[in-house]
Structures are given as structure tokens and as C-alpha cells.
């Protein structure tokens, strides 16, 4: 071996050109590969730490953080959460280009190990991966909701709005609790055809409230380290309390949802075909190809999502009425002119109440209850405006920023102002260009747009109209109204607790409400 080593040393010493050439070729190859790598063309973004990237920066109130970063990094920027690429979009044109026009590759959902897999078995529709199962469940939800709307949903919504207004006059201090009760009761009646909820102590309400709270917290970005470090899912349950807890919640949810769906199946088998979401799923079982287990979870998805979001929007609207009392007066004047005080408002009045309709649009724009929506995920590499977006990237449309963008809604975009949706004659406008038919972005994008958006719009309309017809919401003496204070419940955001003084607008209001409620058995 010695002669050989000596020969190499001699060659390298006397004639180093081959060695230098080889090293130079390697360096040039690496530089060329780097220059040609698409990863060089990622959008700009904040610097992170080695290995973990921006993971520690993604804490609470991320929508506000992303809005602040927009000023520094632009309308679209890149983050790295421990190797997970994330693209945040703060401009609606970009969101539409990616999530609407390229929906074929932007419609998946990020993996969520605790909330998505362990607690809900991947059956929570809004978080289900883009797959054949999702297509079947989405089709079933979309078509069934439309059929239920056409066969009596308005009567359910009317009944709950009447009960809400009556309860508020009897006990104004429990206004926010009644908002939650009304939304949950509507979901229970329309989904399962069951009797309405009459009390906060009803075990059906307690369970769904607990389930919704657990799931929304588990699905919130950064709720568990295993979402950032997926290898943790392989830790045995013995050493991972979070796994034992998630599995226990899943067992409880499975039992409750299958039991609720089973009651509808039994009624259907007896020929008691009361119009409801679940009875329609059973009747159309062959059309949608869903198992009873999938149907049970599909109904649960609609229940938890609908109850949380509608009551949260109504809570934000109530706060707006305290902060902007002159707008409340204008809406009440419209109700007096169209409805009068001898009867309650109905859906037949909807085309003639443009200001109330504008209020619905505005509260959904002004305070989106899910300010980050639900993130999308790419299923293949993409290039947008020269920027590389790798396969598996989580794409977040910052709904908060899109809805409050002064470039879209004008210099008063952060104010609650329903008139932005009205023309000079007080009639509804279609909304600013690019804001979809709704005039805002709170219902999401592309193939993942909210399947219950029409139900939400109609529920908000009748609850707002009935409330303003019957009473006035006043601030409590000495209470400071802070429209920027909020309580983060995971995905859904509500205002911080506040008190409201509710007073009837005229002496006959309670008697009329009571009569209407009695006709409906409430």
C-alpha cells in the first residue's frame, strides 16, 4: 500500500490540475443544481430557527400575526413549520386564482392526527382528505341540505327565532346562552327531526357543546406537538396521555352520533318520514353510497359546525348593535315600514328588507367567526407568478385580512357598515368586484366552500329581523364596548363576554311572540 500512497501524494504535489478540476466540477454541479432548484423560488417570508423554522412563532391569534406580516412580506408569503411548508394568502385575487381556479390541486386538507384522525376517524367533512369518500360525503351533504331547505327548514328557523326573541324578553341576562340554544336547537330539529331544545340543561346540548369545543380546540393550528412532529404518533398510548384522551373522546362521540342516527332509522322504518337531513340521507342511501357510520358522522359535522358558527355570528352582531346604535335604529325603521307592529317578520318579507339582508352580509364580513377558515393542502407541485409552491404545502387564506382589506372595501373597511352593500336607493348591491355572490369570503373557496351557507344566511336573517322587530339592544351603564376583544375557541372566534340590556319596542310585542310560539308548540 505504501508505494501507492506515495504515488498519489507525488501526483497531487507535482500535478494538482486533475484534483482541482475534479473539485471544481463538483462545486459547479452543486451550484447549477441549486440555481435550477425550484425551492429557490419560494415566496418570501419571515426567518425561522434551524430545524423548527417558524413553528414557535405560530401561536394564538395567527390571523392578526399574518395581517401584520403582510405589510412586511407581501400578499403571499412562505413559512416553514418544522419542515412543513405553509403559504399564507392575504389578497383575494390570489386566493381565487389558487383555491378557486386551481381547485383540482388545492382542495385537500392538511393531516390532523389528533382532531382529524384519532377523535373523528377522518369523517368530519370539513377536514376529510380530498378523496372518493369526501366526494360522496360532500355530494350527500350538498344535495340533502338543498332538499331539507325546500321542505320545511324555514319553519324550523322561524320557530327558533320566535323562541329566541320571547326568551330574550323574559330573561335578557341570558341572551348569549339563548343564542347558543337557538342555533343548537335548529340543528337538532332540522338534522334529526327531534323536538327542539328548551333548556341549556338538555343532555343533547351538553354533549354536542362539549364535543364541538374539544374538536375545535384539537383542530386549531399548533394545538398538539404531534401535528408538527408527526413521528410522535407512534409513541405507545401508555406514554401518551393525549392519545388516550383522543381515543376516549372518539368512543363517546361514536356512541352518541350512532345512537342519534339510529333513532332516525327506527322512525323511518316505522313509516314516520319527518322531513330532516338524516331521513333524506336514509331515503337516498343508494344514491350517495354512504354507510350508516358515515351518515352518522356527516350529520354530526353539520350539527357542530352550524351550531357554533351561527351563534358566534349572532353574538358579534349583538356587540355591533351596542357599538353602532344608530344602525340598529335604521334597521328598526325599515321593519316598521315593511312589517309593522301587528305581526312578526317572515321570510316573505326578505326581498323587502334590504337593510336587514345587508346586516347579515356585513356581520359575516366584519367579524368572520373562522378568521383563518380551514387550511387547504396541495396535492402536487405548482408555480404561481414565478413562485414555487411544493406538493404538500398547507395554504391558508387569511379570511380576516381578505374581509377587512381597504383595497376591496374602502377606507372604512374595519367599521361595521351595512350600507356598503346598498345603492343610493337603499337596494342591495351584488358586492365589491371579486367578492363572490356573498360580498365577503367567510364561506371559503373552491370545492371546499361551506355547504351550509344558505342555511346560515337565512338563520341570521330571521333571527336578526325577529330580534330587532321585538326589542332594542342597549349597552349596560358603565360597560366599555371593545369590538376588538375576542375569545379564541380554536377555529371559531367569539367576542369576549358582555352584558346587554334588552327592552321591548312596544307593549304588544310579548303577546304577539307568545301567540306565535304557542301555535308552534313552543
Short mmCIF file of C-alpha atoms in Angstrom, two decimals:
data_model
loop_
_atom_site.label_atom_id
_atom_site.label_comp_id
_atom_site.label_asym_id
_atom_site.label_seq_id
_atom_site.Cartn_x
_atom_site.Cartn_y
_atom_site.Cartn_z
CA UNK A 1 0.00 0.00 0.00
CA UNK A 2 2.86 2.41 0.75
CA UNK A 3 4.08 2.77 -2.83
CA UNK A 4 0.58 3.52 -3.96
CA UNK A 5 0.05 6.24 -1.33
CA UNK A 6 3.39 7.76 -2.17
CA UNK A 7 2.44 7.79 -5.83
CA UNK A 8 -0.83 9.59 -5.10
CA UNK A 9 0.90 12.16 -2.94
CA UNK A 10 3.52 12.65 -5.61
CA UNK A 11 0.92 13.07 -8.34
CA UNK A 12 -1.10 15.55 -6.31
CA UNK A 13 2.00 17.52 -5.44
CA UNK A 14 3.65 17.60 -8.84
CA UNK A 15 0.46 17.82 -10.94
CA UNK A 16 -2.56 19.15 -8.92
CA UNK A 17 -4.59 20.09 -12.01
CA UNK A 18 -6.71 16.86 -12.12
CA UNK A 19 -7.61 17.19 -8.45
CA UNK A 20 -8.52 20.87 -8.77
CA UNK A 21 -10.52 20.10 -11.90
CA UNK A 22 -12.46 17.37 -10.13
CA UNK A 23 -13.28 19.59 -7.14
CA UNK A 24 -14.26 22.46 -9.42
CA UNK A 25 -16.58 20.21 -11.42
CA UNK A 26 -18.29 19.07 -8.21
CA UNK A 27 -18.74 22.65 -7.00
CA UNK A 28 -20.11 23.81 -10.36
CA UNK A 29 -22.54 20.89 -10.45
CA UNK A 30 -23.84 21.71 -6.98
CA UNK A 31 -24.17 25.42 -7.81
CA UNK A 32 -26.05 24.69 -11.04
CA UNK A 33 -28.40 22.30 -9.26
CA UNK A 34 -29.02 24.93 -6.58
CA UNK A 35 -29.69 27.64 -9.14
CA UNK A 36 -32.09 25.40 -11.02
CA UNK A 37 -33.87 24.14 -7.91
CA UNK A 38 -37.47 25.30 -7.70
CA UNK A 39 -37.07 25.66 -3.92
CA UNK A 40 -35.08 28.85 -4.61
CA UNK A 41 -38.27 30.42 -5.93
CA UNK A 42 -40.35 30.12 -2.76
CA UNK A 43 -42.27 33.25 -1.72
CA UNK A 44 -40.50 35.50 0.77
CA UNK A 45 -41.30 35.08 4.44
CA UNK A 46 -40.04 35.63 7.99
CA UNK A 47 -36.82 33.96 9.05
CA UNK A 48 -37.14 30.98 11.33
CA UNK A 49 -34.91 28.91 13.58
CA UNK A 50 -32.82 25.93 12.50
CA UNK A 51 -34.82 22.68 12.20
CA UNK A 52 -38.08 24.06 13.67
CA UNK A 53 -38.35 27.01 11.29
CA UNK A 54 -41.27 29.32 12.15
CA UNK A 55 -43.07 26.78 14.37
CA UNK A 56 -42.59 28.72 17.62
CA UNK A 57 -43.86 31.93 16.01
CA UNK A 58 -47.24 30.39 15.16
CA UNK A 59 -49.07 30.99 18.42
CA UNK A 60 -52.54 32.36 19.23
CA UNK A 61 -54.38 34.89 17.04
CA UNK A 62 -52.45 33.86 13.95
CA UNK A 63 -54.75 35.87 11.65
CA UNK A 64 -53.55 39.09 13.30
CA UNK A 65 -49.93 37.97 13.01
CA UNK A 66 -50.41 37.14 9.33
CA UNK A 67 -52.03 40.53 8.71
CA UNK A 68 -49.04 42.24 10.32
CA UNK A 69 -46.59 40.14 8.27
CA UNK A 70 -48.44 41.12 5.10
CA UNK A 71 -47.10 44.66 5.48
CA UNK A 72 -43.56 43.31 5.51
CA UNK A 73 -43.63 40.27 3.24
CA UNK A 74 -46.46 40.99 0.83
CA UNK A 75 -49.79 39.49 -0.19
CA UNK A 76 -48.41 35.93 -0.24
CA UNK A 77 -45.59 34.68 1.96
CA UNK A 78 -43.93 31.41 2.94
CA UNK A 79 -43.46 29.77 6.33
CA UNK A 80 -41.69 26.59 7.44
CA UNK A 81 -43.10 24.82 10.49
CA UNK A 82 -40.51 22.15 11.32
CA UNK A 83 -40.26 21.12 7.67
CA UNK A 84 -43.95 21.64 6.82
CA UNK A 85 -44.23 24.25 4.04
CA UNK A 86 -47.00 26.83 4.56
CA UNK A 87 -48.16 29.57 2.20
CA UNK A 88 -50.35 32.35 3.60
CA UNK A 89 -52.53 34.36 1.22
CA UNK A 90 -53.69 37.86 2.21
CA UNK A 91 -55.19 39.06 -1.08
CA UNK A 92 -58.47 37.79 -2.50
CA UNK A 93 -57.33 37.73 -6.15
CA UNK A 94 -54.52 35.33 -5.24
CA UNK A 95 -56.86 33.19 -3.12
CA UNK A 96 -59.30 32.96 -6.04
CA UNK A 97 -56.52 32.09 -8.50
CA UNK A 98 -55.23 29.25 -6.35
CA UNK A 99 -58.22 27.89 -4.43
CA UNK A 100 -60.98 28.52 -7.00
CA UNK A 101 -59.36 28.34 -10.43
CA UNK A 102 -56.82 25.64 -9.48
CA UNK A 103 -59.13 23.76 -7.14
CA UNK A 104 -58.07 20.44 -8.64
CA UNK A 105 -54.75 20.61 -6.81
CA UNK A 106 -55.65 22.88 -3.88
CA UNK A 107 -58.67 21.08 -2.38
CA UNK A 108 -57.00 18.64 0.00
CA UNK A 109 -56.85 19.23 3.75
CA UNK A 110 -53.76 19.04 5.98
CA UNK A 111 -53.37 15.93 8.05
CA UNK A 112 -54.56 16.44 11.61
CA UNK A 113 -53.58 13.49 13.74
CA UNK A 114 -55.48 14.25 16.93
CA UNK A 115 -58.63 16.07 15.82
CA UNK A 116 -58.86 14.64 12.31
CA UNK A 117 -57.73 11.02 12.72
CA UNK A 118 -57.98 9.91 16.32
CA UNK A 119 -61.03 11.84 17.50
CA UNK A 120 -63.16 11.81 14.34
CA UNK A 121 -61.70 8.96 12.19
CA UNK A 122 -61.28 11.32 9.23
CA UNK A 123 -65.08 11.62 8.97
CA UNK A 124 -65.51 15.29 9.85
CA UNK A 125 -66.48 16.61 6.41
CA UNK A 126 -64.68 19.94 6.56
CA UNK A 127 -61.41 18.18 7.39
CA UNK A 128 -61.75 15.00 5.35
CA UNK A 129 -58.98 14.46 2.80
CA UNK A 130 -59.75 15.12 -0.88
CA UNK A 131 -60.80 11.60 -1.84
CA UNK A 132 -63.65 9.46 -3.08
CA UNK A 133 -65.08 9.34 0.45
CA UNK A 134 -65.03 13.14 0.61
CA UNK A 135 -66.78 13.41 -2.78
CA UNK A 136 -69.54 11.05 -1.65
CA UNK A 137 -70.00 12.82 1.66
CA UNK A 138 -69.89 16.26 0.07
CA UNK A 139 -72.49 15.27 -2.53
CA UNK A 140 -74.73 13.85 0.16
CA UNK A 141 -74.42 16.96 2.32
CA UNK A 142 -74.94 19.44 -0.52
CA UNK A 143 -77.96 17.75 -2.08
CA UNK A 144 -79.56 16.84 1.24
CA UNK A 145 -79.27 20.36 2.62
CA UNK A 146 -80.97 21.72 -0.51
CA UNK A 147 -83.80 19.20 -0.16
CA UNK A 148 -84.32 19.99 3.52
CA UNK A 149 -84.35 23.73 2.74
CA UNK A 150 -87.05 23.08 0.13
CA UNK A 151 -89.17 21.00 2.53
CA UNK A 152 -89.62 22.90 5.73
CA UNK A 153 -86.30 24.26 7.04
CA UNK A 154 -87.70 27.78 7.07
CA UNK A 155 -90.37 26.69 9.54
CA UNK A 156 -87.69 25.28 11.86
CA UNK A 157 -85.74 28.54 11.58
CA UNK A 158 -88.85 30.62 12.17
CA UNK A 159 -89.75 28.62 15.28
CA UNK A 160 -86.29 29.11 16.79
CA UNK A 161 -86.23 32.85 16.01
CA UNK A 162 -89.59 33.29 17.76
CA UNK A 163 -88.47 31.29 20.79
CA UNK A 164 -85.23 33.26 20.92
CA UNK A 165 -86.97 36.65 20.91
CA UNK A 166 -89.52 35.57 23.51
CA UNK A 167 -86.83 34.15 25.83
CA UNK A 168 -84.75 37.31 25.49
CA UNK A 169 -87.64 39.48 26.64
CA UNK A 170 -88.27 37.20 29.61
CA UNK A 171 -84.62 36.98 30.70
CA UNK A 172 -82.29 39.45 28.95
CA UNK A 173 -79.33 38.44 31.13
CA UNK A 174 -79.15 35.06 29.37
CA UNK A 175 -79.06 36.48 25.84
CA UNK A 176 -75.81 34.84 24.77
CA UNK A 177 -76.88 31.49 26.23
CA UNK A 178 -80.14 31.74 24.28
CA UNK A 179 -78.19 32.39 21.08
CA UNK A 180 -76.29 29.14 21.57
CA UNK A 181 -79.50 27.31 22.48
CA UNK A 182 -81.37 28.56 19.40
CA UNK A 183 -78.61 27.55 16.99
CA UNK A 184 -78.14 24.11 18.53
CA UNK A 185 -81.90 23.52 18.64
CA UNK A 186 -82.26 24.39 14.96
CA UNK A 187 -79.53 21.92 14.03
CA UNK A 188 -81.08 19.19 16.18
CA UNK A 189 -84.56 19.66 14.67
CA UNK A 190 -83.51 20.03 11.04
CA UNK A 191 -80.91 17.26 11.11
CA UNK A 192 -82.67 14.62 13.18
CA UNK A 193 -86.31 15.76 13.20
CA UNK A 194 -86.24 15.73 17.00
CA UNK A 195 -88.08 18.02 19.38
CA UNK A 196 -86.50 21.45 19.90
CA UNK A 197 -84.22 22.18 22.82
CA UNK A 198 -85.95 24.06 25.61
CA UNK A 199 -83.16 24.27 28.18
CA UNK A 200 -79.41 24.61 28.47
CA UNK A 201 -79.53 21.56 30.74
CA UNK A 202 -80.73 19.25 27.96
CA UNK A 203 -78.13 16.45 27.78
CA UNK A 204 -78.24 16.58 23.97
CA UNK A 205 -76.97 20.17 24.08
CA UNK A 206 -74.36 19.45 26.72
CA UNK A 207 -72.84 16.63 24.70
CA UNK A 208 -72.65 18.45 21.36
CA UNK A 209 -71.28 21.58 23.05
CA UNK A 210 -68.55 19.55 24.72
CA UNK A 211 -67.77 17.66 21.51
CA UNK A 212 -67.58 20.86 19.44
CA UNK A 213 -65.32 22.51 21.98
CA UNK A 214 -62.95 19.54 22.09
CA UNK A 215 -62.76 19.13 18.33
CA UNK A 216 -62.30 22.82 17.50
CA UNK A 217 -59.51 23.09 20.06
CA UNK A 218 -57.85 19.89 18.79
CA UNK A 219 -58.05 21.07 15.17
CA UNK A 220 -56.65 24.52 15.88
CA UNK A 221 -53.19 25.09 14.33
CA UNK A 222 -50.44 24.18 16.78
CA UNK A 223 -52.80 22.61 19.32
CA UNK A 224 -50.62 19.49 19.68
CA UNK A 225 -46.92 18.95 19.08
CA UNK A 226 -47.67 15.77 17.16
CA UNK A 227 -49.04 17.92 14.31
CA UNK A 228 -45.59 19.48 13.96
CA UNK A 229 -43.60 16.34 14.82
CA UNK A 230 -45.65 13.51 13.21
CA UNK A 231 -43.29 10.80 14.47
CA UNK A 232 -44.88 11.32 17.89
CA UNK A 233 -47.98 9.44 16.70
CA UNK A 234 -46.00 6.21 17.11
CA UNK A 235 -45.46 6.77 20.84
CA UNK A 236 -47.37 4.00 22.68
CA UNK A 237 -50.59 5.16 24.33
CA UNK A 238 -49.16 4.13 27.69
CA UNK A 239 -46.73 7.04 27.48
CA UNK A 240 -49.01 9.50 25.63
CA UNK A 241 -51.96 10.79 27.60
CA UNK A 242 -53.11 12.87 24.63
CA UNK A 243 -53.62 9.64 22.64
CA UNK A 244 -55.65 8.01 25.39
CA UNK A 245 -57.79 11.13 25.73
CA UNK A 246 -58.43 11.42 21.98
CA UNK A 247 -59.45 7.77 21.71
CA UNK A 248 -61.80 8.08 24.69
CA UNK A 249 -63.47 11.11 23.11
CA UNK A 250 -63.84 9.19 19.86
CA UNK A 251 -65.60 6.31 21.60
CA UNK A 252 -68.02 8.68 23.32
CA UNK A 253 -68.74 10.57 20.08
CA UNK A 254 -69.27 7.38 18.11
CA UNK A 255 -71.78 6.10 20.64
CA UNK A 256 -73.76 9.37 20.72
CA UNK A 257 -73.83 10.03 16.98
CA UNK A 258 -74.71 6.46 16.05
CA UNK A 259 -77.44 6.48 18.69
CA UNK A 260 -78.93 9.74 17.28
CA UNK A 261 -78.80 8.47 13.70
CA UNK A 262 -80.24 5.13 14.85
CA UNK A 263 -83.32 6.89 16.24
CA UNK A 264 -83.99 8.38 12.80
CA UNK A 265 -83.51 4.96 11.19
CA UNK A 266 -86.07 3.43 13.57
CA UNK A 267 -88.58 6.20 12.88
CA UNK A 268 -88.04 5.84 9.15
CA UNK A 269 -88.60 2.07 9.37
CA UNK A 270 -91.94 2.73 11.11
CA UNK A 271 -93.01 4.98 8.24
CA UNK A 272 -92.57 8.20 10.24
CA UNK A 273 -90.77 10.08 7.48
CA UNK A 274 -90.47 13.53 9.06
CA UNK A 275 -88.50 15.95 6.88
CA UNK A 276 -84.93 16.08 8.14
CA UNK A 277 -81.35 15.85 6.96
CA UNK A 278 -80.89 12.30 8.27
CA UNK A 279 -84.17 10.95 6.92
CA UNK A 280 -83.20 12.26 3.47
CA UNK A 281 -79.80 10.53 3.74
CA UNK A 282 -81.57 7.27 4.62
CA UNK A 283 -84.07 7.60 1.77
CA UNK A 284 -81.27 8.36 -0.73
CA UNK A 285 -78.77 5.84 0.67
CA UNK A 286 -78.17 4.12 -2.69
CA UNK A 287 -77.65 7.44 -4.45
CA UNK A 288 -74.89 8.65 -2.14
CA UNK A 289 -73.24 5.33 -1.31
CA UNK A 290 -72.65 6.23 2.33
CA UNK A 291 -72.65 3.75 5.19
CA UNK A 292 -74.74 4.40 8.33
CA UNK A 293 -71.48 5.12 10.14
CA UNK A 294 -70.51 7.78 7.57
CA UNK A 295 -74.03 9.24 7.62
CA UNK A 296 -73.94 9.50 11.41
CA UNK A 297 -70.70 11.48 11.29
CA UNK A 298 -71.91 13.60 8.38
CA UNK A 299 -74.90 14.71 10.45
CA UNK A 300 -72.60 15.36 13.40
CA UNK A 301 -70.44 17.56 11.21
CA UNK A 302 -73.41 19.67 10.19
CA UNK A 303 -74.62 19.86 13.80
CA UNK A 304 -71.38 21.05 15.38
CA UNK A 305 -70.45 23.43 12.56
CA UNK A 306 -73.87 25.02 12.21
CA UNK A 307 -74.49 25.49 15.92
CA UNK A 308 -71.12 27.12 16.64
CA UNK A 309 -70.87 29.46 13.68
CA UNK A 310 -74.41 30.88 13.67
CA UNK A 311 -74.46 31.63 17.40
CA UNK A 312 -71.00 33.23 17.15
CA UNK A 313 -72.13 35.48 14.29
CA UNK A 314 -75.22 36.49 16.26
CA UNK A 315 -73.04 37.32 19.25
CA UNK A 316 -70.82 39.57 17.10
CA UNK A 317 -73.95 41.19 15.61
CA UNK A 318 -75.26 41.90 19.11
CA UNK A 319 -72.00 43.60 20.02
CA UNK A 320 -72.22 45.68 16.83
CA UNK A 321 -75.69 46.85 17.84
CA UNK A 322 -74.25 48.17 21.10
CA UNK A 323 -71.33 49.83 19.34
CA UNK A 324 -73.40 51.31 16.49
CA UNK A 325 -76.88 52.10 17.95
CA UNK A 326 -77.80 54.39 15.05
CA UNK A 327 -77.60 51.42 12.66
CA UNK A 328 -79.97 49.48 14.89
CA UNK A 329 -82.44 52.35 14.71
CA UNK A 330 -82.26 52.42 10.91
CA UNK A 331 -82.93 48.67 10.69
CA UNK A 332 -85.91 49.01 13.04
CA UNK A 333 -87.33 51.81 10.92
CA UNK A 334 -87.19 49.51 7.87
CA UNK A 335 -89.01 46.79 9.83
CA UNK A 336 -91.71 49.23 10.93
CA UNK A 337 -92.24 50.38 7.35
CA UNK A 338 -92.39 46.87 5.84
CA UNK A 339 -93.72 44.62 8.62
CA UNK A 340 -95.41 46.97 11.04
CA UNK A 341 -96.13 46.02 14.64
CA UNK A 342 -99.24 43.87 14.27
CA UNK A 343 -97.39 40.76 13.06
CA UNK A 344 -93.91 39.23 13.18
CA UNK A 345 -91.48 39.33 10.23
CA UNK A 346 -91.36 36.25 7.99
CA UNK A 347 -89.27 35.02 5.07
CA UNK A 348 -91.86 36.53 2.72
CA UNK A 349 -90.55 39.92 3.89
CA UNK A 350 -86.95 39.13 2.97
CA UNK A 351 -86.97 40.77 -0.51
CA UNK A 352 -88.38 43.93 1.06
CA UNK A 353 -85.86 44.20 3.92
CA UNK A 354 -82.60 45.05 2.13
CA UNK A 355 -81.02 46.70 5.16
CA UNK A 356 -81.53 43.57 7.29
CA UNK A 357 -80.06 41.48 4.46
CA UNK A 358 -77.12 43.88 4.30
CA UNK A 359 -76.62 43.45 8.04
CA UNK A 360 -76.28 39.71 7.52
CA UNK A 361 -73.60 40.22 4.88
CA UNK A 362 -71.81 42.81 6.97
CA UNK A 363 -71.56 40.84 10.20
CA UNK A 364 -70.16 37.86 8.26
CA UNK A 365 -67.62 40.18 6.61
CA UNK A 366 -66.76 42.35 9.61
CA UNK A 367 -66.17 39.53 12.06
CA UNK A 368 -65.64 36.17 10.31
CA UNK A 369 -66.14 33.56 13.02
CA UNK A 370 -63.40 31.40 11.48
CA UNK A 371 -60.81 34.09 10.64
CA UNK A 372 -58.40 31.62 9.01
CA UNK A 373 -61.07 29.38 7.52
CA UNK A 374 -59.89 25.80 7.22
CA UNK A 375 -56.47 25.43 5.54
CA UNK A 376 -56.12 23.79 2.12
CA UNK A 377 -53.29 21.50 1.01
CA UNK A 378 -51.68 20.99 -2.40
CA UNK A 379 -51.61 17.52 -3.94
CA UNK A 380 -48.86 18.34 -6.47
CA UNK A 381 -46.17 20.94 -7.17
CA UNK A 382 -47.36 24.25 -8.59
CA UNK A 383 -45.90 27.54 -9.79
CA UNK A 384 -47.77 30.82 -9.32
CA UNK A 385 -46.46 34.15 -10.60
CA UNK A 386 -42.96 32.63 -10.70
CA UNK A 387 -43.17 31.33 -7.13
CA UNK A 388 -42.79 27.62 -6.40
CA UNK A 389 -45.46 26.02 -4.21
CA UNK A 390 -44.38 22.44 -3.39
CA UNK A 391 -46.63 19.41 -3.14
CA UNK A 392 -47.97 19.03 0.39
CA UNK A 393 -47.95 22.76 1.13
CA UNK A 394 -50.58 24.00 3.58
CA UNK A 395 -52.28 27.01 2.00
CA UNK A 396 -54.06 29.40 4.37
CA UNK A 397 -56.40 32.09 3.11
CA UNK A 398 -56.40 34.74 5.83
CA UNK A 399 -60.15 35.42 5.75
CA UNK A 400 -59.77 38.13 8.37
CA UNK A 401 -57.44 40.15 6.16
CA UNK A 402 -59.41 39.47 2.98
CA UNK A 403 -62.63 40.68 4.60
CA UNK A 404 -61.07 43.83 6.07
CA UNK A 405 -58.90 44.80 3.12
CA UNK A 406 -59.34 48.55 2.41
CA UNK A 407 -58.37 47.91 -1.21
CA UNK A 408 -61.60 45.95 -1.54
CA UNK A 409 -63.98 47.57 0.94
CA UNK A 410 -62.71 51.14 1.17
CA UNK A 411 -61.15 53.21 3.96
CA UNK A 412 -63.92 52.26 6.44
CA UNK A 413 -63.33 48.53 5.97
CA UNK A 414 -62.79 47.99 9.70
CA UNK A 415 -66.11 49.61 10.61
CA UNK A 416 -69.47 47.85 10.81
CA UNK A 417 -71.41 49.48 7.99
CA UNK A 418 -74.21 47.54 6.24
CA UNK A 419 -74.71 50.42 3.79
CA UNK A 420 -71.63 49.33 1.86
CA UNK A 421 -73.91 46.69 0.31
CA UNK A 422 -76.66 49.15 -0.67
CA UNK A 423 -77.05 51.56 -3.57
CA UNK A 424 -78.24 55.16 -3.29
CA UNK A 425 -81.85 54.00 -3.24
CA UNK A 426 -81.23 51.54 -0.42
CA UNK A 427 -81.40 48.40 -2.55
CA UNK A 428 -78.93 45.52 -2.31
CA UNK A 429 -75.80 45.66 -4.43
CA UNK A 430 -74.03 42.49 -5.63
CA UNK A 431 -70.94 43.33 -3.55
CA UNK A 432 -67.48 44.61 -4.49
CA UNK A 433 -65.89 43.01 -7.58
CA UNK A 434 -64.27 39.65 -6.88
CA UNK A 435 -66.09 39.07 -3.59
CA UNK A 436 -68.29 36.24 -4.88
CA UNK A 437 -72.09 36.38 -4.61
CA UNK A 438 -71.88 36.83 -0.84
CA UNK A 439 -69.88 40.06 -0.81
CA UNK A 440 -67.30 38.52 1.55
CA UNK A 441 -65.04 35.46 1.85
CA UNK A 442 -66.24 33.89 5.10
CA UNK A 443 -67.70 30.81 3.40
CA UNK A 444 -64.37 29.79 1.88
CA UNK A 445 -63.15 28.93 -1.59
CA UNK A 446 -63.29 26.38 -4.37
CA UNK A 447 -64.59 22.89 -3.83
CA UNK A 448 -64.40 23.40 -0.07
CA UNK A 449 -66.88 26.30 0.12
CA UNK A 450 -69.27 25.98 3.07
CA UNK A 451 -72.07 23.57 2.17
CA UNK A 452 -74.48 25.22 4.61
CA UNK A 453 -74.01 28.84 3.60
CA UNK A 454 -77.64 29.35 2.56
CA UNK A 455 -78.83 27.88 5.86
CA UNK A 456 -76.53 30.27 7.72
CA UNK A 457 -77.70 33.31 5.74
CA UNK A 458 -81.36 32.51 6.31
CA UNK A 459 -80.91 31.74 10.01
CA UNK A 460 -79.11 35.02 10.59
CA UNK A 461 -81.74 36.94 8.62
CA UNK A 462 -84.75 35.70 10.57
CA UNK A 463 -83.05 35.90 13.99
CA UNK A 464 -81.88 39.47 13.36
CA UNK A 465 -85.21 40.56 11.89
CA UNK A 466 -87.24 38.98 14.71
CA UNK A 467 -84.98 40.44 17.41
CA UNK A 468 -85.00 43.99 16.06
CA UNK A 469 -88.75 43.84 15.46
CA UNK A 470 -89.39 42.87 19.09
CA UNK A 471 -86.80 44.73 21.13
CA UNK A 472 -83.84 47.06 21.29
CA UNK A 473 -80.39 46.01 22.46
CA UNK A 474 -78.83 48.61 24.77
CA UNK A 475 -75.49 48.87 26.46
CA UNK A 476 -75.21 48.47 30.21
CA UNK A 477 -74.28 51.66 32.04
CA UNK A 478 -70.55 51.85 32.56
CA UNK A 479 -69.71 48.95 30.22
CA UNK A 480 -66.97 49.70 27.73
CA UNK A 481 -67.60 48.21 24.31
CA UNK A 482 -64.47 46.72 22.77
CA UNK A 483 -65.20 45.28 19.32
CA UNK A 484 -61.58 44.09 19.03
CA UNK A 485 -61.65 41.86 22.12
CA UNK A 486 -62.33 38.23 21.36
CA UNK A 487 -62.33 34.74 22.83
CA UNK A 488 -60.47 32.20 20.71
CA UNK A 489 -62.25 28.83 20.85
CA UNK A 490 -59.86 27.12 18.44
CA UNK A 491 -61.18 27.54 14.92
CA UNK A 492 -64.17 29.69 15.94
CA UNK A 493 -63.78 33.14 17.48
CA UNK A 494 -66.42 34.85 19.63
CA UNK A 495 -66.46 38.26 21.29
CA UNK A 496 -65.43 38.44 24.91
CA UNK A 497 -68.43 38.12 27.25
CA UNK A 498 -70.50 41.27 27.51
CA UNK A 499 -73.82 42.27 29.03
CA UNK A 500 -76.80 43.60 27.12
CA UNK A 501 -79.95 45.37 28.24
CA UNK A 502 -82.94 44.20 26.18
CA UNK A 503 -86.15 46.20 26.20
CA UNK A 504 -89.36 45.66 24.21
CA UNK A 505 -90.04 48.20 21.49
CA UNK A 506 -93.80 48.20 22.07
CA UNK A 507 -96.16 46.75 24.65
CA UNK A 508 -97.78 44.17 22.35
CA UNK A 509 -94.50 42.51 21.33
CA UNK A 510 -94.51 39.82 24.01
CA UNK A 511 -98.15 38.87 23.45
CA UNK A 512 -97.63 38.51 19.69
CA UNK A 513 -94.48 36.42 20.17
CA UNK A 514 -96.18 34.23 22.75
CA UNK A 515 -99.09 33.61 20.41
CA UNK A 516 -96.82 32.60 17.55
CA UNK A 517 -94.80 30.33 19.83
CA UNK A 518 -97.94 28.68 21.15
CA UNK A 519 -99.07 27.90 17.59
CA UNK A 520 -95.79 26.00 17.15
CA UNK A 521 -95.87 24.24 20.49
CA UNK A 522 -93.06 26.34 21.95
#
